[in-house]
PDB file of C-alpha atoms in Angstrom:
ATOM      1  CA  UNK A1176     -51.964 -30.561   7.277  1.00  0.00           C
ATOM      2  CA  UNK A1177     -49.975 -33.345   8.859  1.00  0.00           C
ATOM      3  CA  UNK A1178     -46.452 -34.097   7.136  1.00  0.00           C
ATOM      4  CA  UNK A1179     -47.734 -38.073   7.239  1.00  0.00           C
ATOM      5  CA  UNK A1180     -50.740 -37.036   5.553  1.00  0.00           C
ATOM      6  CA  UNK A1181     -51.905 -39.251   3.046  1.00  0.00           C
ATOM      7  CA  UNK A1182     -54.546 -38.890  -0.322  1.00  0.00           C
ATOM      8  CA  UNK A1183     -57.898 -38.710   1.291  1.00  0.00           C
ATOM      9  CA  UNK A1184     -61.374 -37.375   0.915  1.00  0.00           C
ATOM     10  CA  UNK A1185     -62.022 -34.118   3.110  1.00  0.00           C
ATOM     11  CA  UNK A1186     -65.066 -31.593   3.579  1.00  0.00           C
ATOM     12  CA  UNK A1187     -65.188 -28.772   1.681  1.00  0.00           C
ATOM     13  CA  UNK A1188     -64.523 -25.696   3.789  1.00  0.00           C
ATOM     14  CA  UNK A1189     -68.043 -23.097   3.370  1.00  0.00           C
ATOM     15  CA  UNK A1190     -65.747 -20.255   2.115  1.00  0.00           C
ATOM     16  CA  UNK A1191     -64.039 -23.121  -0.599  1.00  0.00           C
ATOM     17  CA  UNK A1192     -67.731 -24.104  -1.830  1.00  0.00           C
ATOM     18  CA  UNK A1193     -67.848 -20.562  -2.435  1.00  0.00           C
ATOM     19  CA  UNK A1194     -65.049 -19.588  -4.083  1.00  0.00           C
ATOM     20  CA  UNK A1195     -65.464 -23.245  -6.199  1.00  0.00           C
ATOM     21  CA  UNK A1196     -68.893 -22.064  -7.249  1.00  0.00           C
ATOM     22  CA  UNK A1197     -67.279 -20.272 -10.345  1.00  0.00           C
ATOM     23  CA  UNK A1198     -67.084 -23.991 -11.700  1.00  0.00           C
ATOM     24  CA  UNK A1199     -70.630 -24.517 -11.427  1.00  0.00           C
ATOM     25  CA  UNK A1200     -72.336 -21.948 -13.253  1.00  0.00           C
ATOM     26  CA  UNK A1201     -72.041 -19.799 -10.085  1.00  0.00           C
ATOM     27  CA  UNK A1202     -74.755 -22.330  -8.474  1.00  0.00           C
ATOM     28  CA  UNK A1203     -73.002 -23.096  -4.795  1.00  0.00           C
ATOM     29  CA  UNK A1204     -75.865 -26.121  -4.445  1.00  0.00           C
ATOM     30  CA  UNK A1205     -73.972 -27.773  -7.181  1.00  0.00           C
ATOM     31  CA  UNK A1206     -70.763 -27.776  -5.789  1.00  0.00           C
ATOM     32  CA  UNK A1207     -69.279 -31.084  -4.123  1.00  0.00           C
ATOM     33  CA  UNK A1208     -69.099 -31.109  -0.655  1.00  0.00           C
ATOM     34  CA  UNK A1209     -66.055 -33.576  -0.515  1.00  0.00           C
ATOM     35  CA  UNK A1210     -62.998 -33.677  -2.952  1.00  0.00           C
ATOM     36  CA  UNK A1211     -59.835 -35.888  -2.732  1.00  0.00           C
ATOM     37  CA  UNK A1212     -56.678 -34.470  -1.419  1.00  0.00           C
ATOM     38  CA  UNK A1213     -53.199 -35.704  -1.613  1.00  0.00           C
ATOM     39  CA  UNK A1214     -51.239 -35.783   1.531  1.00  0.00           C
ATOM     40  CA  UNK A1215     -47.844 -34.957   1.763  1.00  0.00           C
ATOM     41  CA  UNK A1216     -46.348 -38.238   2.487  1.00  0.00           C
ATOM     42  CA  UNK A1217     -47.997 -39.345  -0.480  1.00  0.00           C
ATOM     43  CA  UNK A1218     -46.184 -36.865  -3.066  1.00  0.00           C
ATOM     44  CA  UNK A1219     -43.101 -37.745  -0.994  1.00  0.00           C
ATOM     45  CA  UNK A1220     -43.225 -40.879  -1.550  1.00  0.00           C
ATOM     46  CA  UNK A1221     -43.043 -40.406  -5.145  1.00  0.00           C
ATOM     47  CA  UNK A1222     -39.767 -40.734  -7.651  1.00  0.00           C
ATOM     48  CA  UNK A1223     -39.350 -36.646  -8.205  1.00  0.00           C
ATOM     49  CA  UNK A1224     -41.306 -33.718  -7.408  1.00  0.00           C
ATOM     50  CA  UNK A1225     -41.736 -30.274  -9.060  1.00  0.00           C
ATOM     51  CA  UNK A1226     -43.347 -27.623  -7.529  1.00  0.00           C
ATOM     52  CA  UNK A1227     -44.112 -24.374  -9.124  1.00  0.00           C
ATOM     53  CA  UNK A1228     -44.121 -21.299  -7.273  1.00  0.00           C
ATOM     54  CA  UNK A1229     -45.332 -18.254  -9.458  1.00  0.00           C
ATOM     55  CA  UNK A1230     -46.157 -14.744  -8.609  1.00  0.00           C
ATOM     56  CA  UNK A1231     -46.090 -11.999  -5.924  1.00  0.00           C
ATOM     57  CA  UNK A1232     -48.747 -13.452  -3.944  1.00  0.00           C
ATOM     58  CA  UNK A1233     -47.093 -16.454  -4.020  1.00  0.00           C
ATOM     59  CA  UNK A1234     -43.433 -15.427  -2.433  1.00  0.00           C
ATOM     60  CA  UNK A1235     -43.724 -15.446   1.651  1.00  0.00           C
ATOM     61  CA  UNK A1236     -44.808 -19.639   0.831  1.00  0.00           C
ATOM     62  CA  UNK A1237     -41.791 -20.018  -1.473  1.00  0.00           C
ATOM     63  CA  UNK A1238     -39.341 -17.887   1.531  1.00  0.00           C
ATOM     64  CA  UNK A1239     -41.185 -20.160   4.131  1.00  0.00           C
ATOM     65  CA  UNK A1240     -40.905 -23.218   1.711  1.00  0.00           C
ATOM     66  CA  UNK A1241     -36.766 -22.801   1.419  1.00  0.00           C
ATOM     67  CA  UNK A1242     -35.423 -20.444   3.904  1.00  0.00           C
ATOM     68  CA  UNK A1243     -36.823 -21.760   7.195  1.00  0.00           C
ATOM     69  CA  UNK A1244     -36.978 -25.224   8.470  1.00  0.00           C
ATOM     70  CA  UNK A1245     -39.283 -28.088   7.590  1.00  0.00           C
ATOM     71  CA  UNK A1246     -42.946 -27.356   9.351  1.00  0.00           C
ATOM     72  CA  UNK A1247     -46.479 -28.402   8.917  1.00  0.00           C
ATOM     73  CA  UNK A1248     -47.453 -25.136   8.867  1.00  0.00           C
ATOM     74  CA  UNK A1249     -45.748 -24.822   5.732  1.00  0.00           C
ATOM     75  CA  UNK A1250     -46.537 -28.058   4.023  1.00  0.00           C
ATOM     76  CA  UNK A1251     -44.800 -27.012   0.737  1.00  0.00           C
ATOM     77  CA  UNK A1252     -41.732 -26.967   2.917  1.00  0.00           C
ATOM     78  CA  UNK A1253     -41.379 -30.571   2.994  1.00  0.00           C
ATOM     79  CA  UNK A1254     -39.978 -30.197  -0.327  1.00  0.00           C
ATOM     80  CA  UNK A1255     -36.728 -30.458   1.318  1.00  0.00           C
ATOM     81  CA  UNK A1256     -36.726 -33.350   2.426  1.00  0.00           C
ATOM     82  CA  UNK A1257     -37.363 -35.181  -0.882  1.00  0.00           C
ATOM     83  CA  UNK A1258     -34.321 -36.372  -2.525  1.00  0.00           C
ATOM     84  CA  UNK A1259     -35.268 -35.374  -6.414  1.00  0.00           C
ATOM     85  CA  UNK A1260     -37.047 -32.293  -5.606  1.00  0.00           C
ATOM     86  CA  UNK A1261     -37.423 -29.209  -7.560  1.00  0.00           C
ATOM     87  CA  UNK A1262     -38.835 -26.051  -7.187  1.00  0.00           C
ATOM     88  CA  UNK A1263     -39.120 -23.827 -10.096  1.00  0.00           C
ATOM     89  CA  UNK A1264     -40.231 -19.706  -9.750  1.00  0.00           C
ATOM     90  CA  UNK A1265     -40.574 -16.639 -10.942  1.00  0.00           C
ATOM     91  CA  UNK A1266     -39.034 -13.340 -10.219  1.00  0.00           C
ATOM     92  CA  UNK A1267     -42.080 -12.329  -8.731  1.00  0.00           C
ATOM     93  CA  UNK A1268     -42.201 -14.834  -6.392  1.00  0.00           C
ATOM     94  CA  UNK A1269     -38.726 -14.110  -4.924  1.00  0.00           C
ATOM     95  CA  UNK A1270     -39.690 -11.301  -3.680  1.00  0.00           C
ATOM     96  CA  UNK A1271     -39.847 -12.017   0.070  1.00  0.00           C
ATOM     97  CA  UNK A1272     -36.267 -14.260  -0.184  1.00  0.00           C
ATOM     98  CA  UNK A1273     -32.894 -13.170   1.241  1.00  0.00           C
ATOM     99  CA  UNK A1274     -31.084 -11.185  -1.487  1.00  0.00           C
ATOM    100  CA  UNK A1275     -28.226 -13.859  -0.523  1.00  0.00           C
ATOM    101  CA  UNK A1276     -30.336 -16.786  -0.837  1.00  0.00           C
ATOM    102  CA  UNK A1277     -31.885 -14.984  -4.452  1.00  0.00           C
ATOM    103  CA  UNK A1278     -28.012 -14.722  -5.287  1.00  0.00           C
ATOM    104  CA  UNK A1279     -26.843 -18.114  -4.265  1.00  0.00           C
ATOM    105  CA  UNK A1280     -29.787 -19.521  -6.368  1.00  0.00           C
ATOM    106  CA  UNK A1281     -28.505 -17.745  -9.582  1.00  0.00           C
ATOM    107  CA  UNK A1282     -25.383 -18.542  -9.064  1.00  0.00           C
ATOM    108  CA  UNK A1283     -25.914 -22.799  -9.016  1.00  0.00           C
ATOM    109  CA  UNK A1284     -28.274 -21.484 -12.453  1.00  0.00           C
ATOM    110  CA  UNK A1285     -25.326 -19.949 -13.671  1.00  0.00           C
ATOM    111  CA  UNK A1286     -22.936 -22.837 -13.736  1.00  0.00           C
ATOM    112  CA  UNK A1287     -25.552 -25.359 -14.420  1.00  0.00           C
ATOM    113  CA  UNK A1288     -26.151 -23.529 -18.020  1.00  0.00           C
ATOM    114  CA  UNK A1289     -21.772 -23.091 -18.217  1.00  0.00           C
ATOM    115  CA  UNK A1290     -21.919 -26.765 -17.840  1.00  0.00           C
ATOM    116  CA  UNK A1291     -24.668 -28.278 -19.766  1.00  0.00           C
ATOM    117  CA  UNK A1292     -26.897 -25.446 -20.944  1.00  0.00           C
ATOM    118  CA  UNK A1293     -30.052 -24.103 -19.752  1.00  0.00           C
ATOM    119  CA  UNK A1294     -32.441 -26.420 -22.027  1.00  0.00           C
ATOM    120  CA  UNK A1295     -30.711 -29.542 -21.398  1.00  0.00           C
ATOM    121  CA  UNK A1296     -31.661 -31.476 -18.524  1.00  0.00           C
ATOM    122  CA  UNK A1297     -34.781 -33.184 -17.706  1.00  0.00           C
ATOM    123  CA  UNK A1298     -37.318 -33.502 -14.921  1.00  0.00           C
ATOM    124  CA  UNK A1299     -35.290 -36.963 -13.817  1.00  0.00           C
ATOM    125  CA  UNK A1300     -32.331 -35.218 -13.770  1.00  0.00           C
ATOM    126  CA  UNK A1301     -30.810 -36.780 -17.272  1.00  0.00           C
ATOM    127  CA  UNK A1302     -28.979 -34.744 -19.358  1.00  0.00           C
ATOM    128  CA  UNK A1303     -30.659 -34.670 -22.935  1.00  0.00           C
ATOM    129  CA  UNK A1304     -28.940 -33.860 -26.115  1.00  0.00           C
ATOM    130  CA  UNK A1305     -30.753 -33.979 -29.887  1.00  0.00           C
ATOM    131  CA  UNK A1306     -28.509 -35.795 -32.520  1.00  0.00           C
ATOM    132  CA  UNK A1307     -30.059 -36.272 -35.802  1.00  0.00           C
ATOM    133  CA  UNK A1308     -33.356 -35.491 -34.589  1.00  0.00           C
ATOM    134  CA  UNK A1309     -33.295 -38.756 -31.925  1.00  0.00           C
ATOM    135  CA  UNK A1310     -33.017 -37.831 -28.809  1.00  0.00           C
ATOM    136  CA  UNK A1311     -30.757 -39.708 -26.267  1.00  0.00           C
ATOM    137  CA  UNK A1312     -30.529 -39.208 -22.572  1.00  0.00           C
ATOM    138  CA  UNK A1313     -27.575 -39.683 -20.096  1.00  0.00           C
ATOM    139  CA  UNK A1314     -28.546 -39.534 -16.462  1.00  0.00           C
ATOM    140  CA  UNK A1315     -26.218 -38.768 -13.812  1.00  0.00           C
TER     141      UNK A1315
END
């Protein structure tokens, strides 16, 4: 997919309708042939994005997403180019990282929760503390 790509309506791949079918009472003649996509200028162009990488199967997109450049052929890899983007993982799906890039990743963890805990900031990067049962939120 194109990095300019925007939100449009595509054609089902044959092998998609397929595997989709599970939907549909296993009955491939009433799956959709079309379904809306978002393009990847589209969630760039929004305020903050979180992606969530999870798993084994999952890892070589999360190593391609962060340790290599950005590159179409690796759409999730635009992520770095966002200026509020977050990626969150799993173990699992670190698998095919650098140890060093694993390592350098816990470490920015590691003083993030020495400095304002591991529970404490939000998705828009405000920091959120609990007084009296209000909450209040500083941003940075």
């Amino acid at each position: 997919s194109s990095l300019n790509s925007r939100t449009r309506v595509k054609t089902l791949a044959y092998d998609t309708i397929v595997a989709n079918a599970r939907f549909f009472d296993n009955d491939i003649t009433k799956v959709p042939n079309l379904a809306l996509t978002v393009g990847v200028a589209t969630v760039m162009d929004a305020r903050e994005v979180c992606i969530i990488i999870t798993g084994a199967h999952k890892a070589l997109a999360l190593a391609k997403c962060i340790e290599e450049g950005v590159n179409h052929m690796w759409t999730v890899s635009a992520i770095q180019l966002h200026p509020r983007g977050m990626i969150v993982c799993d173990e699992d799906a670190t698998l095919e990282l650098h140890v060093k890039t694993v390592n350098y990743f816990k470490s920015i963890e590691k003083v993030h929760e020495q400095l304002i805990g591991s529970d404490n900031v939000g998705l828009q990067g405000g920091v959120r503390s609990w007084r009296g049962g209000a909450e209040s939120t500083y941003h940075q």
